[in-house]
Coordinates of C-alpha atoms in Angstrom, one line a residue:
T1 CA 34.9 -9.2 -34.8
T2 CA 37.8 -10.0 -32.3
G3 CA 38.7 -13.3 -33.8
D4 CA 36.7 -15.3 -31.2
L5 CA 34.8 -17.4 -33.9
T6 CA 38.1 -18.0 -36.1
A7 CA 38.1 -22.0 -35.2
A8 CA 34.4 -22.4 -35.9
R9 CA 34.6 -20.4 -39.2
L10 CA 37.6 -22.6 -40.4
A11 CA 35.9 -25.8 -39.3
H12 CA 32.8 -25.1 -41.3
D13 CA 34.7 -23.8 -44.5
P14 CA 37.3 -26.1 -46.1
G15 CA 38.1 -23.7 -48.8
L16 CA 38.7 -20.8 -46.0
L17 CA 41.0 -23.2 -44.1
A18 CA 42.8 -24.0 -47.4
S19 CA 43.3 -20.3 -48.3
V20 CA 44.5 -19.5 -44.7
N21 CA 47.0 -22.5 -45.1
R22 CA 48.4 -20.9 -48.4
H23 CA 48.7 -17.5 -46.7
L24 CA 50.8 -19.2 -43.9
A25 CA 53.0 -20.8 -46.5
D26 CA 53.2 -17.4 -48.4
L27 CA 54.4 -15.8 -44.9
D28 CA 57.0 -18.7 -44.8
I29 CA 55.4 -20.0 -41.5
A30 CA 56.4 -23.6 -41.0
Y31 CA 53.0 -24.6 -39.8
Q32 CA 49.7 -25.5 -41.4
L33 CA 46.4 -25.3 -39.5
E34 CA 44.2 -28.2 -38.5
V35 CA 40.9 -27.5 -36.9
V36 CA 40.0 -30.2 -34.3
P37 CA 36.4 -30.5 -32.7
L38 CA 36.4 -30.5 -28.7
A39 CA 34.9 -33.8 -27.7
A40 CA 32.1 -32.5 -25.2
E41 CA 29.3 -34.0 -23.5
D42 CA 27.9 -30.7 -23.0
A43 CA 25.5 -29.6 -25.7
L44 CA 26.8 -26.0 -25.7
L45 CA 30.5 -27.1 -26.5
R46 CA 29.5 -29.7 -29.3
E47 CA 30.1 -27.0 -31.9
A48 CA 33.4 -26.0 -30.1
Y49 CA 36.6 -26.5 -32.0
T50 CA 40.3 -25.9 -31.3
I51 CA 43.2 -25.0 -33.7
R52 CA 46.2 -26.8 -33.9
L53 CA 49.2 -26.3 -35.8
L54 CA 51.1 -29.0 -37.8
D55 CA 54.9 -28.4 -37.9
Q56 CA 55.8 -28.9 -41.6
R57 CA 59.4 -29.2 -41.3
Y58 CA 59.0 -32.8 -40.5
D59 CA 58.1 -35.6 -42.7
D60 CA 55.4 -36.6 -40.1
P61 CA 53.9 -33.3 -39.3
I62 CA 54.1 -32.8 -35.5
P63 CA 50.7 -31.2 -34.1
I64 CA 51.5 -28.3 -31.9
H65 CA 49.0 -26.1 -29.9
V66 CA 48.9 -22.4 -31.1
A67 CA 49.5 -21.3 -27.3
D68 CA 52.9 -23.1 -27.6
V69 CA 54.5 -21.2 -30.4
G70 CA 54.1 -17.7 -29.4
Y71 CA 51.7 -14.7 -29.9
G72 CA 52.8 -14.0 -33.5
I73 CA 50.5 -16.6 -35.1
S74 CA 47.7 -16.0 -32.7
Q75 CA 48.0 -12.3 -33.7
L76 CA 48.1 -12.7 -37.4
L77 CA 45.7 -15.7 -37.7
P78 CA 42.3 -13.8 -37.0
V79 CA 43.4 -10.9 -39.3
I80 CA 43.9 -13.4 -42.1
V81 CA 40.7 -15.1 -41.6
A82 CA 38.9 -11.7 -41.4
G83 CA 40.3 -10.6 -44.5
A84 CA 39.2 -13.7 -46.3
V85 CA 35.7 -13.8 -45.0
S86 CA 35.0 -9.9 -45.3
R87 CA 34.8 -9.6 -49.0
G88 CA 33.4 -6.3 -49.9
G89 CA 33.5 -5.3 -46.3
T90 CA 36.0 -3.6 -44.1
V91 CA 38.4 -5.2 -41.5
I92 CA 39.7 -2.9 -38.8
V93 CA 43.2 -4.1 -37.2
E94 CA 45.1 -2.7 -34.3
Q95 CA 48.9 -3.2 -34.3
P96 CA 49.0 -6.5 -36.3
E97 CA 53.0 -6.4 -35.9
L98 CA 52.9 -7.1 -32.0
H99 CA 55.0 -10.0 -31.2
V100 CA 55.8 -10.6 -35.0
H101 CA 59.5 -10.2 -36.0
P102 CA 60.4 -7.7 -38.9
G103 CA 60.7 -10.1 -41.9
L104 CA 57.2 -11.5 -41.0
Q105 CA 55.7 -8.1 -40.6
A106 CA 56.9 -7.2 -44.1
R107 CA 55.6 -10.5 -45.5
F108 CA 52.3 -9.6 -43.8
G109 CA 51.9 -6.6 -45.7
Q110 CA 52.1 -8.6 -48.8
V111 CA 49.2 -10.8 -47.6
L112 CA 47.2 -7.6 -46.7
M113 CA 47.9 -6.2 -50.1
E114 CA 46.4 -9.4 -51.8
Q115 CA 43.4 -9.5 -49.7
A116 CA 42.8 -5.9 -50.1
A117 CA 41.8 -6.6 -53.8
D118 CA 38.5 -7.6 -52.2
T119 CA 38.3 -6.3 -48.7
N120 CA 39.1 -2.8 -47.3
F121 CA 41.5 -2.5 -44.4
I122 CA 41.9 0.1 -41.6
I123 CA 45.2 -0.7 -40.0
E124 CA 46.7 1.2 -37.0
T125 CA 50.4 0.3 -37.0
H126 CA 53.6 1.6 -35.6
S127 CA 55.6 -1.0 -38.2
E128 CA 58.0 0.6 -40.6
H129 CA 58.5 -2.8 -42.0
L130 CA 54.8 -3.1 -42.8
M131 CA 54.8 0.2 -44.3
L132 CA 57.8 -0.1 -46.5
R133 CA 56.4 -3.3 -48.0
L134 CA 53.3 -1.6 -49.1
L135 CA 55.4 1.3 -50.7
R136 CA 57.6 -1.3 -52.3
N137 CA 54.4 -2.8 -53.7
V138 CA 53.3 0.6 -55.2
R139 CA 56.7 1.2 -56.6
G140 CA 56.5 -2.3 -58.4
G141 CA 53.1 -1.5 -59.7
L142 CA 51.4 -4.2 -57.6
L143 CA 49.4 -1.6 -55.8
S144 CA 48.2 1.6 -56.9
A145 CA 49.1 4.8 -54.9
S146 CA 45.4 5.7 -54.9
D147 CA 44.6 2.5 -53.1
L148 CA 46.8 3.4 -50.2
A149 CA 45.9 5.9 -47.6
V150 CA 48.4 6.8 -45.0
L151 CA 47.0 8.9 -42.1
Y152 CA 49.4 10.2 -39.2
V153 CA 47.8 10.8 -35.9
G154 CA 49.4 13.0 -33.5
H155 CA 49.2 16.2 -31.4
K156 CA 49.7 19.8 -32.4
P157 CA 52.9 21.3 -31.1
D158 CA 52.5 22.8 -27.9
S159 CA 48.8 21.5 -27.6
T160 CA 46.9 18.7 -26.5
A161 CA 44.6 19.1 -29.7
T162 CA 44.7 16.0 -32.0
I163 CA 45.7 16.2 -35.6
V164 CA 45.1 13.8 -38.5
K165 CA 47.3 14.3 -41.4
R166 CA 47.2 12.5 -44.7
L167 CA 50.5 11.5 -46.1
D168 CA 50.3 11.2 -49.7
V169 CA 52.2 8.5 -51.7
D170 CA 53.3 9.1 -55.2
D171 CA 53.3 6.5 -58.0
D172 CA 57.0 5.6 -57.2
G173 CA 55.9 4.4 -53.9
E174 CA 57.7 7.5 -52.1
F175 CA 56.1 9.8 -49.7
V176 CA 55.3 13.2 -51.1
D177 CA 55.0 14.6 -47.5
W178 CA 57.6 14.2 -44.8
W179 CA 56.8 12.1 -41.8
P180 CA 56.2 14.3 -38.7
D181 CA 59.4 15.1 -36.5
G182 CA 60.7 12.1 -34.4
F183 CA 58.2 9.6 -35.9
F184 CA 60.9 7.3 -37.1

């Protein structure tokens, strides 16, 4: 899924909405989600919804449209929802760190780790922050090294051939193998 049905899923599942709002709080995001039906005469749009954010920094939360707070939340929200609804399945994510500051990238690693208890994730990332959080969780005993597979995709030296190399992680949350030259 590309996240297109995120609002409809949240509208029809109050438990899912509550779960996503808990994850947003865990991420130290000052917003909670509210799903609002679009008032429409057209029968095709009667089941259409929009997501608003309620700014929790005020006594009377202020509604804000998702597009008005930058791309970070809209980038992470479909991933959080997919992880919550794909129990027993697999979620494939491309660069969840885009438009997300480093601290949030690290905290997002925590949310992914928690959701990975029930969902498999395949994540293509360039985020050192996300990777370091996952390694920290291995070191802290919250994530098993055997549950974390890190694959490096690159080119063979002096070649156009692609290589995929598994970088093993030990129980201390350290890479057994060195990162390829120039990665970080």
